[in-house]
mmCIF file with all atom_site columns, C-alpha atoms in Angstrom:
data_model
loop_
_atom_site.group_PDB
_atom_site.id
_atom_site.type_symbol
_atom_site.label_atom_id
_atom_site.label_alt_id
_atom_site.label_comp_id
_atom_site.label_asym_id
_atom_site.label_entity_id
_atom_site.label_seq_id
_atom_site.pdbx_PDB_ins_code
_atom_site.Cartn_x
_atom_site.Cartn_y
_atom_site.Cartn_z
_atom_site.occupancy
_atom_site.B_iso_or_equiv
_atom_site.pdbx_formal_charge
_atom_site.auth_seq_id
_atom_site.auth_comp_id
_atom_site.auth_asym_id
_atom_site.auth_atom_id
_atom_site.pdbx_PDB_model_num
ATOM 1   C CA . UNK A 1 1   ? -72.111 9.412  -56.889 1.00 72.00 ? 1   UNK A CA 1
ATOM 2   C CA . UNK A 1 2   ? -68.915 8.829  -58.740 1.00 79.00 ? 2   UNK A CA 1
ATOM 3   C CA . UNK A 1 3   ? -67.662 12.099 -57.506 1.00 84.00 ? 3   UNK A CA 1
ATOM 4   C CA . UNK A 1 4   ? -68.639 11.115 -53.996 1.00 85.00 ? 4   UNK A CA 1
ATOM 5   C CA . UNK A 1 5   ? -66.715 7.854  -54.376 1.00 85.00 ? 5   UNK A CA 1
ATOM 6   C CA . UNK A 1 6   ? -63.713 9.738  -55.654 1.00 86.00 ? 6   UNK A CA 1
ATOM 7   C CA . UNK A 1 7   ? -63.924 12.051 -52.687 1.00 87.00 ? 7   UNK A CA 1
ATOM 8   C CA . UNK A 1 8   ? -64.179 9.067  -50.349 1.00 87.00 ? 8   UNK A CA 1
ATOM 9   C CA . UNK A 1 9   ? -61.212 7.429  -52.037 1.00 87.00 ? 9   UNK A CA 1
ATOM 10  C CA . UNK A 1 10  ? -59.302 10.651 -51.855 1.00 89.00 ? 10  UNK A CA 1
ATOM 11  C CA . UNK A 1 11  ? -60.192 11.016 -48.174 1.00 89.00 ? 11  UNK A CA 1
ATOM 12  C CA . UNK A 1 12  ? -59.173 7.395  -47.562 1.00 89.00 ? 12  UNK A CA 1
ATOM 13  C CA . UNK A 1 13  ? -55.928 7.997  -49.419 1.00 90.00 ? 13  UNK A CA 1
ATOM 14  C CA . UNK A 1 14  ? -55.282 11.160 -47.375 1.00 90.00 ? 14  UNK A CA 1
ATOM 15  C CA . UNK A 1 15  ? -56.161 9.256  -44.213 1.00 91.00 ? 15  UNK A CA 1
ATOM 16  C CA . UNK A 1 16  ? -53.762 6.468  -45.196 1.00 91.00 ? 16  UNK A CA 1
ATOM 17  C CA . UNK A 1 17  ? -51.031 9.026  -45.928 1.00 91.00 ? 17  UNK A CA 1
ATOM 18  C CA . UNK A 1 18  ? -51.647 10.738 -42.600 1.00 92.00 ? 18  UNK A CA 1
ATOM 19  C CA . UNK A 1 19  ? -51.603 7.366  -40.838 1.00 91.00 ? 19  UNK A CA 1
ATOM 20  C CA . UNK A 1 20  ? -48.361 6.427  -42.595 1.00 93.00 ? 20  UNK A CA 1
ATOM 21  C CA . UNK A 1 21  ? -46.831 9.813  -41.759 1.00 93.00 ? 21  UNK A CA 1
ATOM 22  C CA . UNK A 1 22  ? -47.950 9.474  -38.127 1.00 94.00 ? 22  UNK A CA 1
ATOM 23  C CA . UNK A 1 23  ? -46.566 5.949  -38.042 1.00 94.00 ? 23  UNK A CA 1
ATOM 24  C CA . UNK A 1 24  ? -43.254 7.160  -39.508 1.00 94.00 ? 24  UNK A CA 1
ATOM 25  C CA . UNK A 1 25  ? -43.135 10.064 -36.997 1.00 94.00 ? 25  UNK A CA 1
ATOM 26  C CA . UNK A 1 26  ? -43.917 7.674  -34.138 1.00 94.00 ? 26  UNK A CA 1
ATOM 27  C CA . UNK A 1 27  ? -41.201 5.271  -35.370 1.00 95.00 ? 27  UNK A CA 1
ATOM 28  C CA . UNK A 1 28  ? -38.688 8.130  -35.675 1.00 95.00 ? 28  UNK A CA 1
ATOM 29  C CA . UNK A 1 29  ? -39.570 9.368  -32.152 1.00 95.00 ? 29  UNK A CA 1
ATOM 30  C CA . UNK A 1 30  ? -39.288 5.816  -30.806 1.00 95.00 ? 30  UNK A CA 1
ATOM 31  C CA . UNK A 1 31  ? -35.860 5.387  -32.473 1.00 96.00 ? 31  UNK A CA 1
ATOM 32  C CA . UNK A 1 32  ? -34.649 8.763  -31.137 1.00 96.00 ? 32  UNK A CA 1
ATOM 33  C CA . UNK A 1 33  ? -35.905 7.908  -27.658 1.00 96.00 ? 33  UNK A CA 1
ATOM 34  C CA . UNK A 1 34  ? -34.204 4.488  -27.853 1.00 96.00 ? 34  UNK A CA 1
ATOM 35  C CA . UNK A 1 35  ? -30.927 6.112  -28.974 1.00 96.00 ? 35  UNK A CA 1
ATOM 36  C CA . UNK A 1 36  ? -31.173 8.642  -26.141 1.00 96.00 ? 36  UNK A CA 1
ATOM 37  C CA . UNK A 1 37  ? -31.770 5.814  -23.629 1.00 96.00 ? 37  UNK A CA 1
ATOM 38  C CA . UNK A 1 38  ? -28.815 3.885  -25.051 1.00 96.00 ? 38  UNK A CA 1
ATOM 39  C CA . UNK A 1 39  ? -26.549 6.957  -24.776 1.00 96.00 ? 39  UNK A CA 1
ATOM 40  C CA . UNK A 1 40  ? -27.681 7.556  -21.191 1.00 96.00 ? 40  UNK A CA 1
ATOM 41  C CA . UNK A 1 41  ? -27.126 3.894  -20.336 1.00 94.00 ? 41  UNK A CA 1
ATOM 42  C CA . UNK A 1 42  ? -23.670 3.964  -21.951 1.00 93.00 ? 42  UNK A CA 1
ATOM 43  C CA . UNK A 1 43  ? -22.869 7.128  -20.001 1.00 94.00 ? 43  UNK A CA 1
ATOM 44  C CA . UNK A 1 44  ? -24.038 5.506  -16.743 1.00 93.00 ? 44  UNK A CA 1
ATOM 45  C CA . UNK A 1 45  ? -21.944 2.424  -17.496 1.00 91.00 ? 45  UNK A CA 1
ATOM 46  C CA . UNK A 1 46  ? -18.919 4.570  -18.348 1.00 93.00 ? 46  UNK A CA 1
ATOM 47  C CA . UNK A 1 47  ? -19.274 6.583  -15.130 1.00 93.00 ? 47  UNK A CA 1
ATOM 48  C CA . UNK A 1 48  ? -19.723 3.376  -13.108 1.00 92.00 ? 48  UNK A CA 1
ATOM 49  C CA . UNK A 1 49  ? -16.652 1.904  -14.822 1.00 93.00 ? 49  UNK A CA 1
ATOM 50  C CA . UNK A 1 50  ? -14.570 5.004  -14.076 1.00 93.00 ? 50  UNK A CA 1
ATOM 51  C CA . UNK A 1 51  ? -15.714 4.966  -10.453 1.00 94.00 ? 51  UNK A CA 1
ATOM 52  C CA . UNK A 1 52  ? -14.891 1.240  -10.101 1.00 94.00 ? 52  UNK A CA 1
ATOM 53  C CA . UNK A 1 53  ? -11.457 1.758  -11.671 1.00 95.00 ? 53  UNK A CA 1
ATOM 54  C CA . UNK A 1 54  ? -10.757 4.713  -9.354  1.00 95.00 ? 54  UNK A CA 1
ATOM 55  C CA . UNK A 1 55  ? -11.781 2.732  -6.251  1.00 95.00 ? 55  UNK A CA 1
ATOM 56  C CA . UNK A 1 56  ? -9.722  -0.306 -7.285  1.00 95.00 ? 56  UNK A CA 1
ATOM 57  C CA . UNK A 1 57  ? -6.666  1.835  -8.074  1.00 95.00 ? 57  UNK A CA 1
ATOM 58  C CA . UNK A 1 58  ? -6.864  3.564  -4.680  1.00 96.00 ? 58  UNK A CA 1
ATOM 59  C CA . UNK A 1 59  ? -6.752  0.183  -2.927  1.00 96.00 ? 59  UNK A CA 1
ATOM 60  C CA . UNK A 1 60  ? -3.983  -1.022 -5.274  1.00 96.00 ? 60  UNK A CA 1
ATOM 61  C CA . UNK A 1 61  ? -1.938  2.076  -4.393  1.00 95.00 ? 61  UNK A CA 1
ATOM 62  C CA . UNK A 1 62  ? -2.363  1.433  -0.660  1.00 94.00 ? 62  UNK A CA 1
ATOM 63  C CA . UNK A 1 63  ? -1.176  -2.145 -1.164  1.00 94.00 ? 63  UNK A CA 1
ATOM 64  C CA . UNK A 1 64  ? 1.927   -0.965 -3.021  1.00 91.00 ? 64  UNK A CA 1
ATOM 65  C CA . UNK A 1 65  ? 3.130   0.874  0.096   1.00 90.00 ? 65  UNK A CA 1
ATOM 66  C CA . UNK A 1 66  ? 2.190   -1.877 2.539   1.00 93.00 ? 66  UNK A CA 1
ATOM 67  C CA . UNK A 1 67  ? 4.341   -2.784 5.507   1.00 93.00 ? 67  UNK A CA 1
ATOM 68  C CA . UNK A 1 68  ? 4.719   -6.331 6.850   1.00 94.00 ? 68  UNK A CA 1
ATOM 69  C CA . UNK A 1 69  ? 2.219   -5.391 9.559   1.00 94.00 ? 69  UNK A CA 1
ATOM 70  C CA . UNK A 1 70  ? -0.425  -4.017 7.159   1.00 94.00 ? 70  UNK A CA 1
ATOM 71  C CA . UNK A 1 71  ? 0.039   -6.333 4.159   1.00 95.00 ? 71  UNK A CA 1
ATOM 72  C CA . UNK A 1 72  ? -2.493  -9.044 5.044   1.00 95.00 ? 72  UNK A CA 1
ATOM 73  C CA . UNK A 1 73  ? -5.273  -6.569 5.836   1.00 96.00 ? 73  UNK A CA 1
ATOM 74  C CA . UNK A 1 74  ? -4.598  -4.533 2.679   1.00 96.00 ? 74  UNK A CA 1
ATOM 75  C CA . UNK A 1 75  ? -4.498  -7.668 0.520   1.00 96.00 ? 75  UNK A CA 1
ATOM 76  C CA . UNK A 1 76  ? -7.874  -8.744 1.955   1.00 96.00 ? 76  UNK A CA 1
ATOM 77  C CA . UNK A 1 77  ? -9.206  -5.222 1.306   1.00 96.00 ? 77  UNK A CA 1
ATOM 78  C CA . UNK A 1 78  ? -8.056  -5.507 -2.322  1.00 95.00 ? 78  UNK A CA 1
ATOM 79  C CA . UNK A 1 79  ? -9.735  -8.907 -2.724  1.00 95.00 ? 79  UNK A CA 1
ATOM 80  C CA . UNK A 1 80  ? -12.990 -7.558 -1.253  1.00 96.00 ? 80  UNK A CA 1
ATOM 81  C CA . UNK A 1 81  ? -12.841 -4.428 -3.423  1.00 95.00 ? 81  UNK A CA 1
ATOM 82  C CA . UNK A 1 82  ? -12.188 -6.471 -6.566  1.00 94.00 ? 82  UNK A CA 1
ATOM 83  C CA . UNK A 1 83  ? -15.119 -8.771 -5.788  1.00 94.00 ? 83  UNK A CA 1
ATOM 84  C CA . UNK A 1 84  ? -17.387 -5.746 -5.352  1.00 94.00 ? 84  UNK A CA 1
ATOM 85  C CA . UNK A 1 85  ? -16.109 -3.436 -8.125  1.00 94.00 ? 85  UNK A CA 1
ATOM 86  C CA . UNK A 1 86  ? -14.992 -5.758 -10.963 1.00 92.00 ? 86  UNK A CA 1
ATOM 87  C CA . UNK A 1 87  ? -18.561 -6.294 -12.222 1.00 91.00 ? 87  UNK A CA 1
ATOM 88  C CA . UNK A 1 88  ? -18.763 -2.519 -12.851 1.00 90.00 ? 88  UNK A CA 1
ATOM 89  C CA . UNK A 1 89  ? -15.263 -2.291 -14.371 1.00 90.00 ? 89  UNK A CA 1
ATOM 90  C CA . UNK A 1 90  ? -16.563 -3.105 -17.856 1.00 87.00 ? 90  UNK A CA 1
ATOM 91  C CA . UNK A 1 91  ? -13.819 -2.912 -20.484 1.00 89.00 ? 91  UNK A CA 1
ATOM 92  C CA . UNK A 1 92  ? -11.214 -2.296 -17.768 1.00 90.00 ? 92  UNK A CA 1
ATOM 93  C CA . UNK A 1 93  ? -11.875 -5.594 -15.952 1.00 91.00 ? 93  UNK A CA 1
ATOM 94  C CA . UNK A 1 94  ? -8.791  -7.449 -17.200 1.00 93.00 ? 94  UNK A CA 1
ATOM 95  C CA . UNK A 1 95  ? -6.562  -4.397 -16.819 1.00 93.00 ? 95  UNK A CA 1
ATOM 96  C CA . UNK A 1 96  ? -7.705  -3.996 -13.189 1.00 93.00 ? 96  UNK A CA 1
ATOM 97  C CA . UNK A 1 97  ? -7.091  -7.697 -12.450 1.00 94.00 ? 97  UNK A CA 1
ATOM 98  C CA . UNK A 1 98  ? -3.612  -7.441 -13.994 1.00 95.00 ? 98  UNK A CA 1
ATOM 99  C CA . UNK A 1 99  ? -2.885  -4.251 -12.052 1.00 94.00 ? 99  UNK A CA 1
ATOM 100 C CA . UNK A 1 100 ? -4.006  -5.895 -8.796  1.00 95.00 ? 100 UNK A CA 1
ATOM 101 C CA . UNK A 1 101 ? -1.870  -8.991 -9.439  1.00 95.00 ? 101 UNK A CA 1
ATOM 102 C CA . UNK A 1 102 ? 1.146   -6.828 -10.242 1.00 95.00 ? 102 UNK A CA 1
ATOM 103 C CA . UNK A 1 103 ? 0.623   -4.767 -7.074  1.00 95.00 ? 103 UNK A CA 1
ATOM 104 C CA . UNK A 1 104 ? 0.403   -7.911 -4.925  1.00 95.00 ? 104 UNK A CA 1
ATOM 105 C CA . UNK A 1 105 ? 3.644   -9.262 -6.410  1.00 95.00 ? 105 UNK A CA 1
ATOM 106 C CA . UNK A 1 106 ? 5.409   -5.908 -5.922  1.00 94.00 ? 106 UNK A CA 1
ATOM 107 C CA . UNK A 1 107 ? 4.166   -5.622 -2.352  1.00 95.00 ? 107 UNK A CA 1
ATOM 108 C CA . UNK A 1 108 ? 5.284   -9.169 -1.553  1.00 95.00 ? 108 UNK A CA 1
ATOM 109 C CA . UNK A 1 109 ? 8.772   -8.388 -2.904  1.00 95.00 ? 109 UNK A CA 1
ATOM 110 C CA . UNK A 1 110 ? 8.861   -5.164 -0.892  1.00 93.00 ? 110 UNK A CA 1
ATOM 111 C CA . UNK A 1 111 ? 7.697   -6.962 2.266   1.00 94.00 ? 111 UNK A CA 1
ATOM 112 C CA . UNK A 1 112 ? 10.362  -9.611 1.751   1.00 95.00 ? 112 UNK A CA 1
ATOM 113 C CA . UNK A 1 113 ? 13.036  -6.904 1.397   1.00 95.00 ? 113 UNK A CA 1
ATOM 114 C CA . UNK A 1 114 ? 11.776  -5.101 4.506   1.00 94.00 ? 114 UNK A CA 1
ATOM 115 C CA . UNK A 1 115 ? 11.828  -8.334 6.496   1.00 95.00 ? 115 UNK A CA 1
ATOM 116 C CA . UNK A 1 116 ? 15.360  -9.102 5.282   1.00 96.00 ? 116 UNK A CA 1
ATOM 117 C CA . UNK A 1 117 ? 16.513  -5.601 6.256   1.00 96.00 ? 117 UNK A CA 1
ATOM 118 C CA . UNK A 1 118 ? 14.870  -5.898 9.658   1.00 95.00 ? 118 UNK A CA 1
ATOM 119 C CA . UNK A 1 119 ? 16.514  -9.276 10.198  1.00 97.00 ? 119 UNK A CA 1
ATOM 120 C CA . UNK A 1 120 ? 19.896  -7.845 9.200   1.00 97.00 ? 120 UNK A CA 1
ATOM 121 C CA . UNK A 1 121 ? 19.434  -4.828 11.489  1.00 97.00 ? 121 UNK A CA 1
ATOM 122 C CA . UNK A 1 122 ? 18.417  -7.142 14.339  1.00 97.00 ? 122 UNK A CA 1
ATOM 123 C CA . UNK A 1 123 ? 21.464  -9.337 13.743  1.00 97.00 ? 123 UNK A CA 1
ATOM 124 C CA . UNK A 1 124 ? 23.741  -6.266 13.718  1.00 97.00 ? 124 UNK A CA 1
ATOM 125 C CA . UNK A 1 125 ? 22.089  -4.965 16.896  1.00 97.00 ? 125 UNK A CA 1
ATOM 126 C CA . UNK A 1 126 ? 22.559  -8.328 18.615  1.00 97.00 ? 126 UNK A CA 1
ATOM 127 C CA . UNK A 1 127 ? 26.150  -8.481 17.386  1.00 97.00 ? 127 UNK A CA 1
ATOM 128 C CA . UNK A 1 128 ? 26.830  -4.966 18.711  1.00 97.00 ? 128 UNK A CA 1
ATOM 129 C CA . UNK A 1 129 ? 25.237  -5.855 22.049  1.00 97.00 ? 129 UNK A CA 1
ATOM 130 C CA . UNK A 1 130 ? 27.424  -8.967 22.272  1.00 97.00 ? 130 UNK A CA 1
ATOM 131 C CA . UNK A 1 131 ? 30.533  -6.920 21.440  1.00 97.00 ? 131 UNK A CA 1
ATOM 132 C CA . UNK A 1 132 ? 29.520  -4.270 23.978  1.00 97.00 ? 132 UNK A CA 1
ATOM 133 C CA . UNK A 1 133 ? 28.948  -6.953 26.623  1.00 97.00 ? 133 UNK A CA 1
ATOM 134 C CA . UNK A 1 134 ? 32.325  -8.548 25.794  1.00 96.00 ? 134 UNK A CA 1
ATOM 135 C CA . UNK A 1 135 ? 34.046  -5.141 26.138  1.00 96.00 ? 135 UNK A CA 1
ATOM 136 C CA . UNK A 1 136 ? 32.234  -4.472 29.424  1.00 97.00 ? 136 UNK A CA 1
ATOM 137 C CA . UNK A 1 137 ? 33.109  -7.961 30.729  1.00 96.00 ? 137 UNK A CA 1
ATOM 138 C CA . UNK A 1 138 ? 36.764  -7.459 29.725  1.00 96.00 ? 138 UNK A CA 1
ATOM 139 C CA . UNK A 1 139 ? 36.834  -4.023 31.406  1.00 96.00 ? 139 UNK A CA 1
ATOM 140 C CA . UNK A 1 140 ? 35.246  -5.492 34.539  1.00 97.00 ? 140 UNK A CA 1
ATOM 141 C CA . UNK A 1 141 ? 37.773  -8.356 34.563  1.00 96.00 ? 141 UNK A CA 1
ATOM 142 C CA . UNK A 1 142 ? 40.671  -5.908 34.138  1.00 96.00 ? 142 UNK A CA 1
ATOM 143 C CA . UNK A 1 143 ? 39.259  -3.674 36.876  1.00 96.00 ? 143 UNK A CA 1
ATOM 144 C CA . UNK A 1 144 ? 38.899  -6.684 39.199  1.00 96.00 ? 144 UNK A CA 1
ATOM 145 C CA . UNK A 1 145 ? 42.492  -7.726 38.365  1.00 96.00 ? 145 UNK A CA 1
ATOM 146 C CA . UNK A 1 146 ? 43.709  -4.168 39.039  1.00 96.00 ? 146 UNK A CA 1
ATOM 147 C CA . UNK A 1 147 ? 41.869  -4.090 42.405  1.00 96.00 ? 147 UNK A CA 1
ATOM 148 C CA . UNK A 1 148 ? 43.448  -7.421 43.298  1.00 95.00 ? 148 UNK A CA 1
ATOM 149 C CA . UNK A 1 149 ? 46.921  -6.137 42.334  1.00 96.00 ? 149 UNK A CA 1
ATOM 150 C CA . UNK A 1 150 ? 46.380  -2.903 44.314  1.00 95.00 ? 150 UNK A CA 1
ATOM 151 C CA . UNK A 1 151 ? 45.201  -4.896 47.346  1.00 94.00 ? 151 UNK A CA 1
ATOM 152 C CA . UNK A 1 152 ? 48.195  -7.209 47.007  1.00 94.00 ? 152 UNK A CA 1
ATOM 153 C CA . UNK A 1 153 ? 50.583  -4.257 46.697  1.00 93.00 ? 153 UNK A CA 1
ATOM 154 C CA . UNK A 1 154 ? 49.036  -2.582 49.761  1.00 92.00 ? 154 UNK A CA 1
ATOM 155 C CA . UNK A 1 155 ? 49.340  -5.833 51.721  1.00 92.00 ? 155 UNK A CA 1
ATOM 156 C CA . UNK A 1 156 ? 52.994  -6.253 50.671  1.00 92.00 ? 156 UNK A CA 1
ATOM 157 C CA . UNK A 1 157 ? 53.662  -2.623 51.575  1.00 89.00 ? 157 UNK A CA 1
ATOM 158 C CA . UNK A 1 158 ? 52.221  -3.198 55.081  1.00 88.00 ? 158 UNK A CA 1
ATOM 159 C CA . UNK A 1 159 ? 54.333  -6.331 55.521  1.00 88.00 ? 159 UNK A CA 1
ATOM 160 C CA . UNK A 1 160 ? 57.427  -4.471 54.398  1.00 86.00 ? 160 UNK A CA 1
ATOM 161 C CA . UNK A 1 161 ? 56.671  -1.730 56.913  1.00 83.00 ? 161 UNK A CA 1
ATOM 162 C CA . UNK A 1 162 ? 56.172  -4.328 59.657  1.00 83.00 ? 162 UNK A CA 1
ATOM 163 C CA . UNK A 1 163 ? 59.403  -6.178 58.771  1.00 84.00 ? 163 UNK A CA 1
ATOM 164 C CA . UNK A 1 164 ? 61.485  -3.018 58.445  1.00 81.00 ? 164 UNK A CA 1
ATOM 165 C CA . UNK A 1 165 ? 60.367  -1.483 61.789  1.00 76.00 ? 165 UNK A CA 1
ATOM 166 C CA . UNK A 1 166 ? 63.164  -3.180 63.804  1.00 72.00 ? 166 UNK A CA 1
ATOM 167 C CA . UNK A 1 167 ? 65.619  -1.740 61.312  1.00 75.00 ? 167 UNK A CA 1
ATOM 168 C CA . UNK A 1 168 ? 64.392  1.781  61.703  1.00 69.00 ? 168 UNK A CA 1
ATOM 169 C CA . UNK A 1 169 ? 61.346  1.659  59.488  1.00 60.00 ? 169 UNK A CA 1
ATOM 170 C CA . UNK A 1 170 ? 60.764  2.662  55.935  1.00 56.00 ? 170 UNK A CA 1
ATOM 171 C CA . UNK A 1 171 ? 62.660  5.836  54.994  1.00 60.00 ? 171 UNK A CA 1
ATOM 172 C CA . UNK A 1 172 ? 60.515  8.858  54.223  1.00 59.00 ? 172 UNK A CA 1
ATOM 173 C CA . UNK A 1 173 ? 60.034  9.782  50.616  1.00 61.00 ? 173 UNK A CA 1
ATOM 174 C CA . UNK A 1 174 ? 62.941  11.763 49.251  1.00 49.00 ? 174 UNK A CA 1
ATOM 175 C CA . UNK A 1 175 ? 61.920  15.276 48.314  1.00 50.00 ? 175 UNK A CA 1
ATOM 176 C CA . UNK A 1 176 ? 63.147  16.392 44.894  1.00 51.00 ? 176 UNK A CA 1
ATOM 177 C CA . UNK A 1 177 ? 65.547  19.257 44.925  1.00 53.00 ? 177 UNK A CA 1
ATOM 178 C CA . UNK A 1 178 ? 63.928  22.510 44.032  1.00 53.00 ? 178 UNK A CA 1
ATOM 179 C CA . UNK A 1 179 ? 65.922  24.838 41.840  1.00 52.00 ? 179 UNK A CA 1
ATOM 180 C CA . UNK A 1 180 ? 67.545  22.194 39.696  1.00 49.00 ? 180 UNK A CA 1
ATOM 181 C CA . UNK A 1 181 ? 70.976  21.752 41.284  1.00 48.00 ? 181 UNK A CA 1
ATOM 182 C CA . UNK A 1 182 ? 73.203  20.830 44.242  1.00 43.00 ? 182 UNK A CA 1
#
């Protein structure tokens, strides 16, 4: 009976050891599975962050080359993209916000310079048109004055012909001597 009790105790002890070993194996498997899930989740987050950063940077780049005509739409696109993608940007959130702010400021400066250049070009064009018009007006005035002088000269020539008729008329034009001498 004592031997039977010892066997039972030994079996209980073996059972306890097996249970403890199984528990330890289960715990180790659970920890490994948890670590694997964490790594996968970190990888998903990292990929989502990289994708968000790439999308934001594409919109930022478009804004940097904006024209006065496209600026407002591109700025709105950036705001919409930031609202959508910033939650996935993770550790890059602040860097993306800073990059977007910097791009907006650069684009605004660029737009201002473009508008100033356009204004200057328009002023020069208007100035050239005014100069051209002044030249054309002056040429027209001189042409009108020349026509008036020609008309006056023709009228005076007719009067002279009329007045000189009783005296024998206006002499014919003198032909130059050909051959250079008398």
